[in-house]
Amino acid sequence: MKLSRPLSWFLLAFGVWSWVIWVTFVRNLIKDSSGLAFDDGSPTAYFWVHLLLAVVSFVLGTVIGGIGLRGLRALRRTS
């Protein structure tokens, strides 16, 4: 299967965007002082659920970005 150049760039940008957004979210989650993420110093269910969401998003962002990168490399080889 061959991806177009715009689609490959979009997938790569999506992967990078996913990492930027979720790294920022996890940093904010760890520094949370509102009581949602930590209750007397121990992680709450809110923390674990959102950490799981972040990990899944990291994996999906990496896979999708990797597909975009492979598409761009394949286009470079054929042109």
Tab-separated table of C-alpha atoms in Angstrom:
chain	number	residue	atom	x	y	z
A	1	MET	CA	0.000	0.000	0.000
A	2	LYS	CA	1.287	3.440	-0.870
A	3	LEU	CA	0.342	6.539	1.113
A	4	SER	CA	0.173	9.979	-0.440
A	5	ARG	CA	2.616	12.651	0.715
A	6	PRO	CA	-0.071	14.805	2.421
A	7	LEU	CA	-1.507	11.789	4.249
A	8	SER	CA	1.948	10.677	5.378
A	9	TRP	CA	2.699	14.165	6.727
A	10	PHE	CA	-0.676	14.271	8.464
A	11	LEU	CA	-0.058	10.926	10.187
A	12	LEU	CA	3.420	11.974	11.270
A	13	ALA	CA	2.115	15.314	12.572
A	14	PHE	CA	-0.673	13.500	14.431
A	15	GLY	CA	1.878	11.275	16.151
A	16	VAL	CA	4.021	14.224	17.209
A	17	TRP	CA	0.953	16.199	18.335
A	18	SER	CA	-0.250	13.258	20.408
A	19	TRP	CA	3.078	13.078	22.245
A	20	VAL	CA	3.214	16.822	22.883
A	21	ILE	CA	-0.338	16.981	24.236
A	22	TRP	CA	-0.180	13.885	26.415
A	23	VAL	CA	3.277	14.591	27.865
A	24	THR	CA	1.964	17.989	28.932
A	25	PHE	CA	-1.164	16.369	30.375
A	26	VAL	CA	0.824	13.798	32.379
A	27	ARG	CA	3.092	16.518	33.775
A	28	ASN	CA	0.039	18.476	34.887
A	29	LEU	CA	-1.563	15.318	36.283
A	30	ILE	CA	1.498	14.585	38.404
A	31	LYS	CA	1.638	18.179	39.698
A	32	ASP	CA	-2.112	18.212	40.481
A	33	SER	CA	-2.896	19.927	43.752
A	34	SER	CA	-6.688	19.992	43.470
A	35	GLY	CA	-7.126	16.618	45.143
A	36	LEU	CA	-8.399	14.826	42.057
A	37	ALA	CA	-5.232	12.915	41.203
A	38	PHE	CA	-3.856	12.417	44.708
A	39	ASP	CA	-5.571	11.967	48.040
A	40	ASP	CA	-3.154	12.492	50.945
A	41	GLY	CA	-0.224	11.628	48.682
A	42	SER	CA	-1.614	8.403	47.242
A	43	PRO	CA	-2.894	8.159	43.651
A	44	THR	CA	-6.648	8.069	43.145
A	45	ALA	CA	-8.731	6.212	40.567
A	46	TYR	CA	-8.855	9.459	38.565
A	47	PHE	CA	-5.057	9.417	38.352
A	48	TRP	CA	-4.864	5.773	37.222
A	49	VAL	CA	-7.600	6.119	34.602
A	50	HIS	CA	-6.034	9.226	33.101
A	51	LEU	CA	-2.552	7.716	33.201
A	52	LEU	CA	-3.922	4.696	31.310
A	53	LEU	CA	-5.492	7.013	28.736
A	54	ALA	CA	-2.159	8.780	28.318
A	55	VAL	CA	-0.237	5.514	27.878
A	56	VAL	CA	-2.706	4.275	25.252
A	57	SER	CA	-2.436	7.620	23.462
A	58	PHE	CA	1.375	7.410	23.541
A	59	VAL	CA	1.235	3.966	21.942
A	60	LEU	CA	-1.308	4.994	19.293
A	61	GLY	CA	0.551	8.233	18.556
A	62	THR	CA	3.785	6.315	18.127
A	63	VAL	CA	2.217	3.729	15.812
A	64	ILE	CA	0.363	6.307	13.717
A	65	GLY	CA	3.419	8.575	13.510
A	66	GLY	CA	5.534	5.568	12.536
A	67	ILE	CA	3.159	4.746	9.692
A	68	GLY	CA	3.427	8.329	8.465
A	69	LEU	CA	7.223	8.230	8.678
A	70	ARG	CA	7.354	4.948	6.767
A	71	GLY	CA	5.065	6.452	4.131
A	72	LEU	CA	7.372	9.445	3.694
A	73	ARG	CA	10.452	7.234	3.472
A	74	ALA	CA	8.786	5.030	0.851
A	75	LEU	CA	7.858	8.093	-1.203
A	76	ARG	CA	11.437	9.377	-1.029
A	77	ARG	CA	12.810	6.038	-2.274
A	78	THR	CA	10.460	5.914	-5.269
A	79	SER	CA	10.938	9.510	-6.416
